[in-house]
Every structure is written in structure tokens, then in C-alpha cells.
Coordinates of C-alpha atoms in Angstrom, one line a residue:
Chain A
X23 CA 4.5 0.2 22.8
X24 CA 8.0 1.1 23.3
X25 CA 11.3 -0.7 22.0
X26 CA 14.0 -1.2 24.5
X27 CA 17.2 -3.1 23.2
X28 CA 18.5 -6.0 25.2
X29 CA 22.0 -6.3 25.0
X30 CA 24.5 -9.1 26.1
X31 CA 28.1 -8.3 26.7
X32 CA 31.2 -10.1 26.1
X33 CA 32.9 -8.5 28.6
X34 CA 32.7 -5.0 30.3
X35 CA 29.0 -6.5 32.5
X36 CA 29.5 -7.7 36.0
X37 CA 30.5 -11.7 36.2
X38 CA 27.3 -14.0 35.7
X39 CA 26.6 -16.3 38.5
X40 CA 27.8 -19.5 36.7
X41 CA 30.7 -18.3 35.9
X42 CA 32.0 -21.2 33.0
X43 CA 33.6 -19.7 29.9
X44 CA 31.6 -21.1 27.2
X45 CA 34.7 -23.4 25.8
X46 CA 34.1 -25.3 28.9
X47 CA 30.5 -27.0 28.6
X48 CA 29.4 -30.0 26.8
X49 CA 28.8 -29.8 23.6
X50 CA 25.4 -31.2 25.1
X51 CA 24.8 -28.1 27.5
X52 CA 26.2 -25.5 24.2
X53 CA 22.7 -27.2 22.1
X54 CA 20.6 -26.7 24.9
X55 CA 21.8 -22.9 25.1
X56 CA 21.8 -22.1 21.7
X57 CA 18.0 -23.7 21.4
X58 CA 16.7 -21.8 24.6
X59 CA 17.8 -18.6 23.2
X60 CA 15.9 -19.9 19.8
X61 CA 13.0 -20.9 21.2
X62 CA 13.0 -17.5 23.0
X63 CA 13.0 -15.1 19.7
X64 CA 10.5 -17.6 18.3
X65 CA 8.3 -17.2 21.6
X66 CA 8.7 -13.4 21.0
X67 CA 8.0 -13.5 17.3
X68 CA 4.8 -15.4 17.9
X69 CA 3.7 -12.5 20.2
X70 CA 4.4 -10.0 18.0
X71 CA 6.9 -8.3 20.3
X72 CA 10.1 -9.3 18.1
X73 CA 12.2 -6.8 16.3
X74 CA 15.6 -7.9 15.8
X75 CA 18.0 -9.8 16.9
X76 CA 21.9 -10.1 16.1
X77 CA 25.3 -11.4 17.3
X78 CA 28.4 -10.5 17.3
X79 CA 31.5 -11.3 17.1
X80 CA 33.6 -10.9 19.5
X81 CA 36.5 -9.2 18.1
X82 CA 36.0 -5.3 17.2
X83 CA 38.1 -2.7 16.5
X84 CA 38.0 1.2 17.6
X85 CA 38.6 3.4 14.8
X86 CA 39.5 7.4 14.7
X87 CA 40.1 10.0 12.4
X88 CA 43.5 10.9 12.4
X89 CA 43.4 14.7 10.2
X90 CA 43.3 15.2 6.7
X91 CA 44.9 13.3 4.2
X92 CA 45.7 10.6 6.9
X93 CA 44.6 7.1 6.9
X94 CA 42.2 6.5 10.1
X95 CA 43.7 5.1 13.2
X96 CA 43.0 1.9 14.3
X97 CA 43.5 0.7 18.2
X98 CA 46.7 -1.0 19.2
X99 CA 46.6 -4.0 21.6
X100 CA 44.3 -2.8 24.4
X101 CA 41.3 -4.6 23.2
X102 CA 40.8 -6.4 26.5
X103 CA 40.3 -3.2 28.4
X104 CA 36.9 -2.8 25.6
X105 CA 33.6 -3.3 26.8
X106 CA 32.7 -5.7 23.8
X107 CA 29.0 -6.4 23.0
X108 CA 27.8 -10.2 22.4
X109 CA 25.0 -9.6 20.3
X110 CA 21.7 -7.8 21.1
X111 CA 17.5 -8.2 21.0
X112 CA 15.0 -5.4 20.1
X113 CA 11.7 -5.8 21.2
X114 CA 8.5 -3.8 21.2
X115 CA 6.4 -4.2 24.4
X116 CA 3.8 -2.6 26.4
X117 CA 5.7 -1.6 29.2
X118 CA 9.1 -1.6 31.0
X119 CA 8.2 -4.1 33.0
X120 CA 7.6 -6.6 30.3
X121 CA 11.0 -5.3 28.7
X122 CA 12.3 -6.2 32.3
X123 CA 10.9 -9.6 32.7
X124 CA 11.9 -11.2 29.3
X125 CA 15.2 -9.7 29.5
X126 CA 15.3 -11.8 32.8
X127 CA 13.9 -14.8 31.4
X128 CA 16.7 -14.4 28.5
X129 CA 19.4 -14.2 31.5
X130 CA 18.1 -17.8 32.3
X131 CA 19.6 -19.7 29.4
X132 CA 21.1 -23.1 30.9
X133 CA 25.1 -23.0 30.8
X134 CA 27.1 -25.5 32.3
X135 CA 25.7 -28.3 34.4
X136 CA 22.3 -27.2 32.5
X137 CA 21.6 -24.8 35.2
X138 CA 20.9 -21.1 34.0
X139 CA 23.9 -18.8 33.8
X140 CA 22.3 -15.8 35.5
X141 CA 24.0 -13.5 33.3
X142 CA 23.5 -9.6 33.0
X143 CA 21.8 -8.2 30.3
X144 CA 21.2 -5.0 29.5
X145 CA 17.7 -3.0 28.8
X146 CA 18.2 0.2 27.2
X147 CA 15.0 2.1 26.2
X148 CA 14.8 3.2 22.3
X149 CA 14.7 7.0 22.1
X150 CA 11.2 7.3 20.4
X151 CA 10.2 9.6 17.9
X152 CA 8.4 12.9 19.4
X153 CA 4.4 12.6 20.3
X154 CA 2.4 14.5 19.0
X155 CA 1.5 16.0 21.6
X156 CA 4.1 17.6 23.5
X157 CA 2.5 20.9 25.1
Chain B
X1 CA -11.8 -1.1 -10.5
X2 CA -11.3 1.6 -7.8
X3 CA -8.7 0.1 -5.1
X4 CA -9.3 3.1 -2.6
X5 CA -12.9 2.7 -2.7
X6 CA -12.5 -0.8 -2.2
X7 CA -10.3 -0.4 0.8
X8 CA -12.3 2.2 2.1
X9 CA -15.5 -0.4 1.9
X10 CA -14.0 -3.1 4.5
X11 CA -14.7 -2.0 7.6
X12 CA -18.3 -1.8 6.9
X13 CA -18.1 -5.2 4.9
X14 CA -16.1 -6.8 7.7
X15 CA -18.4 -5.2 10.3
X16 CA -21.6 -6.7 8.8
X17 CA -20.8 -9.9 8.7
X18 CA -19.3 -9.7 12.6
X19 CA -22.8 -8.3 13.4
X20 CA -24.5 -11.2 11.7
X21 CA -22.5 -13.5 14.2
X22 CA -19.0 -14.4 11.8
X23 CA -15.9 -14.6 13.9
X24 CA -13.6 -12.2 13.6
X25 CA -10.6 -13.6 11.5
X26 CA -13.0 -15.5 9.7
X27 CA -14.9 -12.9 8.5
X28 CA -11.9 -11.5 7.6
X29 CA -11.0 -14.3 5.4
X30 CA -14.3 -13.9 3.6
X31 CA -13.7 -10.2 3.2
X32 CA -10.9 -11.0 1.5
X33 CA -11.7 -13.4 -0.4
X34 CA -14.6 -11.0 -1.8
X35 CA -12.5 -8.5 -2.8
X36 CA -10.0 -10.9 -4.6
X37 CA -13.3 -11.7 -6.4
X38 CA -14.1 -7.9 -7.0
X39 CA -10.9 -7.7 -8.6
X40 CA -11.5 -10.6 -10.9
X41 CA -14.8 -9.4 -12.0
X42 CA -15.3 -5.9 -11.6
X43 CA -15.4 -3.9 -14.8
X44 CA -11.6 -2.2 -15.1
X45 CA -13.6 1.0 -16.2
X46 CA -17.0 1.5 -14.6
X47 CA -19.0 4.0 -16.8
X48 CA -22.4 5.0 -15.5
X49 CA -23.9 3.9 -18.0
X50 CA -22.2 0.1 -17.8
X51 CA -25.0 0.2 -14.7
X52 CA -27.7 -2.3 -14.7
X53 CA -29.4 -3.8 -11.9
X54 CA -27.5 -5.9 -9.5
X55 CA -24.3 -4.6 -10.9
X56 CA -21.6 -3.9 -8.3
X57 CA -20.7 -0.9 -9.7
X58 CA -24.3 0.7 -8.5
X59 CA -23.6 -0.6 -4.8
X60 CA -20.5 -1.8 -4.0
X61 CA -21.3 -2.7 -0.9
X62 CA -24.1 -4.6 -0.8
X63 CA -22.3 -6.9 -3.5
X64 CA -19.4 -7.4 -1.6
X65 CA -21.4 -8.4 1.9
X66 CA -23.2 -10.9 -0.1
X67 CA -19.9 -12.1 -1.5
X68 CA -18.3 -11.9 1.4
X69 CA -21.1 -13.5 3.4
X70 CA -21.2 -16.5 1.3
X71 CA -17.6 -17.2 1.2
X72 CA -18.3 -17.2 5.2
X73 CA -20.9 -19.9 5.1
X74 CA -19.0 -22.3 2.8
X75 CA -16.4 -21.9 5.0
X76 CA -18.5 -22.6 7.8
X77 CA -20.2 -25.7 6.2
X78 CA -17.5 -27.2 5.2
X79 CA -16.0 -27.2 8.9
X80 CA -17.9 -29.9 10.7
X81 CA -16.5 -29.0 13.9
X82 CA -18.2 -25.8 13.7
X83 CA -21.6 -27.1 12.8
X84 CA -22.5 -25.7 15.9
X85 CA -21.7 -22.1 15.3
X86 CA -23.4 -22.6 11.9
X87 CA -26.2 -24.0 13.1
X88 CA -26.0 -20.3 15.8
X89 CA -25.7 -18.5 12.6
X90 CA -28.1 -19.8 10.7
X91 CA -31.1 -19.2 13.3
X92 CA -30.1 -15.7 13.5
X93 CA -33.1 -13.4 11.5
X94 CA -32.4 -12.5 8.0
X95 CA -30.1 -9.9 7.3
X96 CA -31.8 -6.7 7.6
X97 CA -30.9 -3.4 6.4
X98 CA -29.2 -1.5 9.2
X99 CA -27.7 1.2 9.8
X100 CA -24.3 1.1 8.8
X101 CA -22.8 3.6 11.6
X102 CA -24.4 0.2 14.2
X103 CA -22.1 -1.9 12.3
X104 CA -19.0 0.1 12.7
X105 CA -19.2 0.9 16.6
X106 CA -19.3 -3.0 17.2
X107 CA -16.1 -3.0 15.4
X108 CA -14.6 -0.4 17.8
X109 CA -15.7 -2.1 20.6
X110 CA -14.3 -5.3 19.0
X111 CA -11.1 -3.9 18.6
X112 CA -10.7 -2.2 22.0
X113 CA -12.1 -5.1 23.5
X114 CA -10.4 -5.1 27.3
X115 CA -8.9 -8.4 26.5
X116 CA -6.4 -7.0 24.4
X117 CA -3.2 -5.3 25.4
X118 CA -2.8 -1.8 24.1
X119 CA -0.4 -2.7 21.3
X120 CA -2.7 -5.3 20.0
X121 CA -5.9 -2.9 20.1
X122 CA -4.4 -0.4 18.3
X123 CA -2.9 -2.7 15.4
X124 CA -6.4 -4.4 15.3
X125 CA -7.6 -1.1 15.6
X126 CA -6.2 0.3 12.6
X127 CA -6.0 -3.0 10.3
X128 CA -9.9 -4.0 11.2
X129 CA -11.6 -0.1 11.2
X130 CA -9.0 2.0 9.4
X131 CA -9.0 -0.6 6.5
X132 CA -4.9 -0.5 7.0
X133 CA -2.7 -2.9 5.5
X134 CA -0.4 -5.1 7.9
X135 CA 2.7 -3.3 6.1
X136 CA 1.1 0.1 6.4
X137 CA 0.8 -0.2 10.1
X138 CA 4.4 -2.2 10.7
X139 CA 6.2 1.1 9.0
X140 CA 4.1 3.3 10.8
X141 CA 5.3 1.6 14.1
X142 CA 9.0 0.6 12.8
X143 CA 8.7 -3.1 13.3
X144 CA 8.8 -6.3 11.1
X145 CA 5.6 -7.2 8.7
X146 CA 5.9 -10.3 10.2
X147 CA 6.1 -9.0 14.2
X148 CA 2.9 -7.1 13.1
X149 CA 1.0 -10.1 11.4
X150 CA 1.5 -11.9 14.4
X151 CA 0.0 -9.0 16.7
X152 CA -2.9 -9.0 14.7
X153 CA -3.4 -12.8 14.0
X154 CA -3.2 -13.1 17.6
X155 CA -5.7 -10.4 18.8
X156 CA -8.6 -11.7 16.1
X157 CA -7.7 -15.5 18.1
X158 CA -8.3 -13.3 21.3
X159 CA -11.6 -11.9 20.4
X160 CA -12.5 -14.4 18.5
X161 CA -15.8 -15.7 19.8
X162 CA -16.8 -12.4 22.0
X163 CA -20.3 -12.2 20.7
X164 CA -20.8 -8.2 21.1
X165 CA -24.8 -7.8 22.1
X166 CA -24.5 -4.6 23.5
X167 CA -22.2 -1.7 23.5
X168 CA -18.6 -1.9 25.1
X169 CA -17.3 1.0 27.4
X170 CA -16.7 3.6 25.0
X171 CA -14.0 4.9 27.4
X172 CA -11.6 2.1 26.4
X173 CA -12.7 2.9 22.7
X174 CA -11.2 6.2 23.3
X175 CA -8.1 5.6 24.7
X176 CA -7.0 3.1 21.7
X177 CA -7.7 5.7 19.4
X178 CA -5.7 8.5 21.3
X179 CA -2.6 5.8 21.8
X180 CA -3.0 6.2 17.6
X181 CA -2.8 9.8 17.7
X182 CA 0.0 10.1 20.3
X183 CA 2.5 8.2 18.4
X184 CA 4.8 10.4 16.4
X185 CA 5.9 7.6 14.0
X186 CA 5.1 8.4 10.6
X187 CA 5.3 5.4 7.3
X188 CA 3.3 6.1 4.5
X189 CA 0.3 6.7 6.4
X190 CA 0.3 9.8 8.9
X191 CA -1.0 7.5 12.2
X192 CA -2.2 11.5 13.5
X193 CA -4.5 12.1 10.5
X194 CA -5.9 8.5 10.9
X195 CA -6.9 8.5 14.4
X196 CA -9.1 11.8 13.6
X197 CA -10.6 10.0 10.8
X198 CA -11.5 7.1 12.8
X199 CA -13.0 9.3 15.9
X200 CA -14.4 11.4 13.4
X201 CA -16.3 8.4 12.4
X202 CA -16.9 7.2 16.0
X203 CA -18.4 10.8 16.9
X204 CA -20.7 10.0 13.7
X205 CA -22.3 7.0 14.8
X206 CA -22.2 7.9 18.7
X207 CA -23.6 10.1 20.6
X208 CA -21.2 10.7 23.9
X209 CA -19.7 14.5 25.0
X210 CA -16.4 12.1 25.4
X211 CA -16.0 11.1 21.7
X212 CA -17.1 14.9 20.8
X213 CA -14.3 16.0 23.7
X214 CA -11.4 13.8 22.1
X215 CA -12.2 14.6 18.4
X216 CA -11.9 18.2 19.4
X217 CA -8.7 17.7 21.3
X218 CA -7.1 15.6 18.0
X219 CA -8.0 18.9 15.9
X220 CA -6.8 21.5 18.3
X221 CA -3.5 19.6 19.0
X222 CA -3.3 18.4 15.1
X223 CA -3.8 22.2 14.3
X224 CA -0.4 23.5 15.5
X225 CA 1.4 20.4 14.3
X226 CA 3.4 22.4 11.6
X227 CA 4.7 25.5 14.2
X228 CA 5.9 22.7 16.1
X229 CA 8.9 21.8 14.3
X230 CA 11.6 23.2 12.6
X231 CA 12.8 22.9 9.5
X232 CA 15.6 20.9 10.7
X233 CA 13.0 19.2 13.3
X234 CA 14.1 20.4 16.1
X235 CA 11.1 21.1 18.9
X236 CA 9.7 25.2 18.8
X237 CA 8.1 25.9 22.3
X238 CA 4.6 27.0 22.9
X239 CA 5.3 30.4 23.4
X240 CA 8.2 30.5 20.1
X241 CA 5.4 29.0 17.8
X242 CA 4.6 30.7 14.6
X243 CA 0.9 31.4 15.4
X244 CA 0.3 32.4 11.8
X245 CA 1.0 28.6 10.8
X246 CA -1.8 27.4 12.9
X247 CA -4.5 25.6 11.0
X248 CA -7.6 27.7 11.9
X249 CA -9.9 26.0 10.4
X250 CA -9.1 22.8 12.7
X251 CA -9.2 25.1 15.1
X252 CA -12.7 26.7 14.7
X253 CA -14.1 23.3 14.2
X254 CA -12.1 21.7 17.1
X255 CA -13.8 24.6 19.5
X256 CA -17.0 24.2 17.8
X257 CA -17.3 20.6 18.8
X258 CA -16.1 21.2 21.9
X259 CA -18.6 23.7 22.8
X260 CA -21.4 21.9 21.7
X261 CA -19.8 18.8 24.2
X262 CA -19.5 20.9 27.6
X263 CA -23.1 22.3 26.9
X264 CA -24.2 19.1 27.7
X265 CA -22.4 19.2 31.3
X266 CA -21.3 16.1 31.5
X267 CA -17.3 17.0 31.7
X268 CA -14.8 14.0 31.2
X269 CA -11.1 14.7 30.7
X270 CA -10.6 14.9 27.1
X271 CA -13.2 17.7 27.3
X272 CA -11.3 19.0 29.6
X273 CA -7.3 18.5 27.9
X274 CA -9.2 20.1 24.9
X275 CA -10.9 23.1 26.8
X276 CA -6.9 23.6 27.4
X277 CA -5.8 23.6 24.1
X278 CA -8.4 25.4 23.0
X279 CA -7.0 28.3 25.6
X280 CA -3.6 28.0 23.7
X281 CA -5.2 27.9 20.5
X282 CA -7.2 31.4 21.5
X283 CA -4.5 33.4 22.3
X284 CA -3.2 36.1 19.6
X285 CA -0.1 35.7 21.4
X286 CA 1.7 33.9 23.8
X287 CA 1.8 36.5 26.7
X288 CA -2.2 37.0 26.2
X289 CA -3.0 33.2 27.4
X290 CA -5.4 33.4 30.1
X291 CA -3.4 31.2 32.2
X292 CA -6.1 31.5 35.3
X293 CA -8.6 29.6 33.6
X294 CA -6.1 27.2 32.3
X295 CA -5.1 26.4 36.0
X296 CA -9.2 26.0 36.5
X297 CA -9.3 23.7 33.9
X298 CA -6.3 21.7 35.7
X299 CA -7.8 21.7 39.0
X300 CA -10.9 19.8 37.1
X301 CA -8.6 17.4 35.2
X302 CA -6.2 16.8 38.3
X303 CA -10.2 16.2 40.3
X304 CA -11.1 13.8 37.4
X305 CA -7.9 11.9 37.0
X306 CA -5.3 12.7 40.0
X307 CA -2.5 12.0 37.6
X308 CA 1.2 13.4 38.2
X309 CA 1.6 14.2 35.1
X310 CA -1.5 16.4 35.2
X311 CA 0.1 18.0 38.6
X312 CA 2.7 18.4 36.3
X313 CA 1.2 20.8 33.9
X314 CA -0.7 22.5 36.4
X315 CA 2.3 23.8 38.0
X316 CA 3.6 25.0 34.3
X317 CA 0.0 26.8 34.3
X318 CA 0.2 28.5 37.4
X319 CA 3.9 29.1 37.0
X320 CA 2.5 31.1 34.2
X321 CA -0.6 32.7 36.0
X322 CA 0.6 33.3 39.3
X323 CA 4.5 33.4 38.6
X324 CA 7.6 31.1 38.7
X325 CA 7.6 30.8 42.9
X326 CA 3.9 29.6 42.8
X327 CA 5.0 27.0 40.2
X328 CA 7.5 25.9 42.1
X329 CA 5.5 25.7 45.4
X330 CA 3.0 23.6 43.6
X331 CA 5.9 21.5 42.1
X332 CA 7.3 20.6 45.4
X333 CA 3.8 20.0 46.7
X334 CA 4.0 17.0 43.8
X335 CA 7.0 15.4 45.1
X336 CA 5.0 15.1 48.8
X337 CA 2.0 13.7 47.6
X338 CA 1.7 12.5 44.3
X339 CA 2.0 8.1 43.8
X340 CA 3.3 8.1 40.8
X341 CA 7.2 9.9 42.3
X342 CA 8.4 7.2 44.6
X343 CA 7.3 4.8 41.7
X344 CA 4.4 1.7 41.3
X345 CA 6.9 -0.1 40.0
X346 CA 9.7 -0.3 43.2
X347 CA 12.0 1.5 40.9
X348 CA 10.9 5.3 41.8
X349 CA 10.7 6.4 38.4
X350 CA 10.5 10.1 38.3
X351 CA 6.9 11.6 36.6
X352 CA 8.3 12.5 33.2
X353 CA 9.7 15.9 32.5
X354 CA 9.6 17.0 36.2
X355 CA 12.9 17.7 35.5
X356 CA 12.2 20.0 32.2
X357 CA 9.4 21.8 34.3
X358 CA 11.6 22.5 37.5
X359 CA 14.3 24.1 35.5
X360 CA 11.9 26.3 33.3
X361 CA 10.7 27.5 36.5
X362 CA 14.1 28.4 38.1
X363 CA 15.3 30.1 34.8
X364 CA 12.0 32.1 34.8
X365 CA 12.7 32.4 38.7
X366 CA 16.3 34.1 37.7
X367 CA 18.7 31.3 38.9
X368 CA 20.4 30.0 35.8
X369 CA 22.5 27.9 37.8
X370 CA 20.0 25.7 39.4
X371 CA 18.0 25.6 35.7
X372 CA 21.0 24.4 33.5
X373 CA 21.8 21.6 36.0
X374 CA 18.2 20.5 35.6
X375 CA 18.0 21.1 32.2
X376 CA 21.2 18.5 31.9
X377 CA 19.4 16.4 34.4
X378 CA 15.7 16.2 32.1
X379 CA 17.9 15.9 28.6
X380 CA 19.0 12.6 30.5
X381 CA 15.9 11.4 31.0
X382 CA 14.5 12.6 27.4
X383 CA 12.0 10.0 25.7
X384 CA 13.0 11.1 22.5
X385 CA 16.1 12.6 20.5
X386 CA 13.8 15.7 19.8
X387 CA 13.3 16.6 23.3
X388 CA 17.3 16.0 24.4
X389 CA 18.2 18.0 21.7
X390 CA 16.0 20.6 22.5
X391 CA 16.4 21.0 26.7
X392 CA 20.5 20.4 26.2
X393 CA 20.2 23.2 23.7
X394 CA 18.3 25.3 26.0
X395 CA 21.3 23.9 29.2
X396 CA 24.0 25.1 26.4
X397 CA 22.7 28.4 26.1
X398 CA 22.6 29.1 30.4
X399 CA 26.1 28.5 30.7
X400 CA 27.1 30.3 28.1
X401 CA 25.7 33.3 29.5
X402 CA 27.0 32.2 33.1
X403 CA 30.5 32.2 31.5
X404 CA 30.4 35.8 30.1
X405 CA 32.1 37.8 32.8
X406 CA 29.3 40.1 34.3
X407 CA 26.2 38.1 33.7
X408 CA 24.5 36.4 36.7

């Protein structure tokens, strides 16, 4: 029992195999995606392996402290050099493996032409609270 | 109307009517359905002498299985499609008294049945035996109510319909109930103190040197849970531990028990993780461990389970015994041989902590520079925020002493 986070990148992951910005499918192949990625939380909540699951959107902003009595600085106009996140999934498995193979079956969401986009996701292990047995 | 003594009356109700043949989520159904009834009828303030015969106040228990087991067969009835199962019921010989420890090992081996994955065990483990609540056990393990319901709704489906005519492999009991112990979460219920009670209750109604091996390993580890934090929770070391906060009581009964279980000579491995801690738990001090006959007990566990991370923690031990360069010989006699380094999985994940372990044993060995490199390398591979905290600390505190001009 162990909660990795699947995440899904905007930009800043390597380029998917089918490569077709979203703004270029069907309207057809756009339902189709959007219910294979329902039908896969509702797969996972019917397991009992479902945590969360958000998205994004894709415009963030990188903020800093700027000293005392100053307002906080905000990034200028570099935004496409940010590795932005999509949206993410937690899930609570049995294994890595099993964190490994739905993250791959989530990579095989049709895009355009219907045919999965191949897309990297990626698994990140929660840091768990300490056993209690640790000696 | 006493809720706790209610709650605490479920398992036995639940396993009663399992034993008389029930399935398992409908029994459950009936359960509940009895205690909504208890609610509704039960006086609010049972006085002694309120008691007359058949009241449920005198024996709780015996009303609610009769309840219960009614609720079951009108359910049954009104279910054609299960006439068969009915009809199995009904020819089944009255309801005897029995003994009510029976009754709860069937549940254990119910819940641990090998059809289950782990997760699912443990949450059926807890909700069906430990009398839980779904929400209790979804805090306890940080996910959804709902992600939980559907765990357990699914593993009652899954062993719904294993008839249970003769004990289950008490092994796979035991290693459900020591994933409960191992898991640092805590909600409102501490999942630690649970698992003893449950094993506890195993050891009661079975007779096995394993069950008496792991109940005494749960109370020796369980006994120097508060040395092992901080205040500010950060991890305190073995050897750094305040042994005055050491609960020695759980520690005399822990070694109690376990005596009693290796008398018997019939050695498994919790016997032998808990003739371990027991060591630890011995020793006035730290220096005064008698690390030789922890490496003996090793050398049995690594002969009963050949696990890495057993030949893991026997080259901590004889690191201690025999000193640092023995540790690391038997550390790099790991890497050559052990399965579990070049990885099951194709990935060559490394046996947790080797990392931690090698760089103790080059600090102890005098080579600061070697230790805080591993020490950065095993924070990397932390499972938890406890542990990274603790070895980058311990990487921190290496180079600041390499960067004093004179040290080294």
C-alpha cells in the first residue's frame, strides 16, 4: 500500500509519440479522450486504489520573495522555458509495478486519429510516513 | 446504550453467523441491521436491576446473533435466487454453543484469505475483526471514505462464498496483521496498538509458537516507540534512545511470551526478529548489546528467509560485533549474491537502506568522505521525510567537520 502520484506535463516531458497539439483533433477524438481518462478514475475508484485527481491549468506563475517590506516578485515573460504540470492522479496500490502499469494504461488515452498518444507520465512515489519499525 | 460495547460485540456477532454458513457482506448487513435495532430498543440506561430474563442488557450477545441471524434469513428467503444457499443453511445442525475464540479465528482466516491483495486484507482485516469503521480505517491510511468502501465492498464480493471448514494458513494470518503494525500512519485510531490487540486475540484463541513469536515482537518494538522520536519528530537512533522511556512492562511481557514460544522449538522468523529486539531491549546501554548473539540470531533468520534485507541487518550486527571492516566485508558479500540487488523487477532496485548501512559503516570505519557521499546517496532514496531528514542531517554534520581546517 503505497501512493505514488502520476503526473502529466504540459510541457517540460519528452514529446509523446502522436505528436497533435490538442487544438488539432476532432471534436469527436477530444470526447473520446476526455471519457477514457473518465472511465479510467472510475475504474480506479471502483478498485479502491483512487485518491485524487486534478487538472491544471496551464498558465502558472513563479513567485519570490523580494525582502522586507516589498511586494513579492512575480516572473517576467519566460514562462515557456517552465516545466508546467497538466494535472495529476494519486493512487494507492500494492506495488510499484501496479503504479507502473496504470500509469501506462493512462499514457494510452486515444488522441488524434483515435490512436493512443503514447504520452509520458510521470510516477513519483509519496514519501510515507515512518514504520514503526525502523531498527 | 453502550456504543463501545456494541462495537466491540461485532466481530463475534459477525463471526457467528459466517460460521453458521452466512456470506460475508450479508452477514454484515444483518449485523448491522441488529445493531440499528439495538439502538432502537435498548434501554438508554441499563441498571442491573432493569435485568430480567431474555433482556439484552444480561447478554448482549446472544441477543444480537439472534437478531442478527434473523435479519439473515429473511433476507435469505426473500431472495429466490438464493433458495439454494438457504436451503444449505437451513440443513446445517442447530446453532450450538461454541466457543467463541472458534468463531473469531475463521474470521482471520476470512480476512487474510490468499485471494485478497494485501491492501484489501488488511482493510477487511481491520473493518471485519477490529470492529473499525470505514472512516476510521480511510484516515488511518490517508485515503478517500469512498476509495476505502470500495476496498472493502470488493474484498467481502471476493470471499464471498469461501465456505471456511477448516483452518487457513495461519502464516498468511500473520503477515496481514504485521502489514497493520508496520504502517506509521496514525487517524484517530493508532493502527500500532490495534494490530497487538487483534494478535493478542489471535494468540488467545490459537495455539502456534508463530502467533506467540509476532505478539512478542509487536510489544518489544511497540515498547520503544516513544525514545524513537523527537519532540520535533525527527528519528533518535538505537544507540541515542532514551532507554529510561522504554515501556518495560511491554517489555517483560514481550520476553515472557517469547520465551515460552522458543521452548517449544519450533523457531519461525518472527520468533526470531523478536529474539532480536528482545537483545536491544536487554541492554542497560547501548555499548553493552551482545551483538554476537544478535549476528546468531541473523544467521537463523537469513537460513529461514534469505531476504536482502535480512543480509542487510546482519552486516549492521556484525559491523557492531566484529567491527566496521567485517560489516563491510559482509555488505559487499550482499551485492555478489543476494537476488533482490540486480532487481526482480528488471529495474535493479537497490535493497533499501544499503546505502544508510554502507555509510554508517565507513563513518564508524573513519572515512568521512566516503560516508557523507553515501549518506547523500540513502537520503535520496529515503521512503519517508523522517528518514531524509535524519541521514542528510547526519551528511550535514560530516562535512562540516571535513571543512574545519585540521580535521580528517
Amino acid at each position: 500500500m503505497a501512493k505514488y502520484l502520476l503526473l502529466k506535463h504540459y510541457r517540460g516531458a519528452p514529446a509523446p509519440v502522436n505528436d497533435v497539439p490538442m487544438d488539432q483533433w476532432t471534436p469527436e477524438e477530444i470526447s473520446a479522450h476526455v471519457r477514457y481518462m473518465r472511465d479510467f478514475a472510475a475504474r480506479l475508484e471502483e478498485t479502491g486504489e483512487f485518491v485524487d485527481g486534478q487538472a491544471l491549468a496551464p498558465e502558472g506563475t513563479f513567485v519570490r520573495y523580494d525582502g522586507e517590506g516589498r511586494p513579492p516578485v512575480t516572473d517576467g515573460p519566460f514562462a515557456e522555458t517552465k516545466d508546467l504540470i497538466a494535472g495529476w492522479m494519486v493512487i494507492d496500490v500494492d506495488s510499484h509495478e501496479r503504479a507502473v502499469e496504470l500509469a501506462g494504461e493512462l499514457s494510452a488515452a486515444p488522441g488524434a486519429g483515435g490512436e493512443p498518444i503514447h504520452e509520458w507520465l510521470e510516477v513519483r512515489p509519496f514519501l510515507a510516513a515512518p514504520p514503526t519499525v525502523t531498527e | 446504550m453502550n456504543e463501545v460495547l456494541l462495537r466491540s460485540l461485532v466481530p463475534s456477532v459477525l463471526a457467528v453467523l459466517v460460521r453458521r454458513g452466512a456470506d460475508f457482506a450479508a452477514a454484515e448487513d444483518a449485523v448491522q441491521e441488529a445493531l440499528v435495532e439495538a439502538v432502537r430498543v435498548w434501554p438508554a440506561d441499563p441498571s442491573p436491576s432493569s435485568a430480567s430474563r431474555g433482556d439484552p442488557v444480561r447478554d448482549p450477545k446472544g441477543w444480537l446473533v439472534t437478531v442478527a441471524w434473523r435479519r439473515f434469513l429473511d433476507a435469505a428467503r426473500a431472495d429466490a435466487a438464493r433458495r439454494r444457499r438457504e436451503d444449505l443453511v437451513e440443513g446445517e445442525p442447530a446453532p450450538g454453543p461454541a466457543p467463541a475464540a472458534d468463531d473469531t479465528l475463521r474470521l482471520y482466516f476470512l480476512c487474510a484469505h490468499p485471494s485478497l491483495t494485501p491492501s484489501s486484507a488488511v482493510a477487511l482485516t481491520l473493518r471485519a475483526v477490529g470492529g473499525l469503521t470505514t472512516r476510521q480505517i480511510a484516515r488511518a491510511y490517508l485515503v478517500p471514505e469512498a476509495t476505502m468502501a470500495q476496498r472493502i465492498s470488493r474484498a467481502k464480493r471476493t470471499v464471498s462464498g469461501v465456505r471456511l471448514d477448516r483452518p487457513g494458513d495461519v502464516a498468511t494470518v500473520l503477515r496481514v496483521l504485521y502489514l497493520v503494525f508496520n504502517e506509521g500512519y496514525s487517524g484517530d485510531v493508532d493502527l500500532a496498538a490495534e494490530a497487538i490487540r487483534l494478535t493478542r486475540q489471535l494468540a488467545a484463541a490459537v495455539d502456534h509458537p508463530e502467533v506467540a513469536g509476532l505478539l512478542a515482537l509487536m510489544l518489544l518494538h511497540h515498547a520503544r516507540r516513544a525514545a524513537r522520536t523527537a519532540p520535533d519528530g525527527s528519528l533518535v537512533p538505537l544507540a541515542e534512545q532514551d532507554r529510561g522511556r522504554w515501556d518495560t512492562g511491554a517489555i517483560a511481557e514481550g520476553v515472557g511470551i517469547l520465551r515460552a514460544a522458543l521452548a517449544r522449538d519450533r523457531l519461525g522468523e518472527f520468533q526470531a526478529q523478536a529474539a532480536i529486539a528482545a537483545l536491544h531491549a536487554d541492554a542497560p546501554t547501548a555499548e553493552e548489546t551482545d551483538w554476537a548473539q544478535i549476528v546468531e540470531w541473523y544467521d537463523e533468520l537469513v537460513r529461514l528467509t534469505d531476504s536482502p534485507v535480512v543480509r542487510l541487518n546482519r552486516a549492521v550486527a556484525v559491523g557492531e560485533a566484529d567491527g566496521p571492516r567485517a560489516g563491510l566485508a559482509a555488505l559487499a558479500a550482499l551485492d555478489d549474491s543476494s537476488p533482490g540487488c540486480s532487481g526482480s523487477s528488471g529495474r535493479g532496485h537497490p535493497v533499501p537502506r544499503r546505502a544508510a548501512v554502507a555509510a554508517y559503516l565507513h563513518e564508524r570505519d573513519g572515512d568521512p568522505v566516503t560516508a557523507a557521499r553515501l549518506y547523500v546517496e540513502a537520503a535520496h532514496q529515503a521512503p519517508n521525510l523522517a528518514e531524509r531528514d535524519h541521514l542528510t542531517r547526519r551528511a550535514a554534520r560530516l562535512n562540516a567537520r571535513l571543512r574545519r581546517p585540521g580535521t580528517r
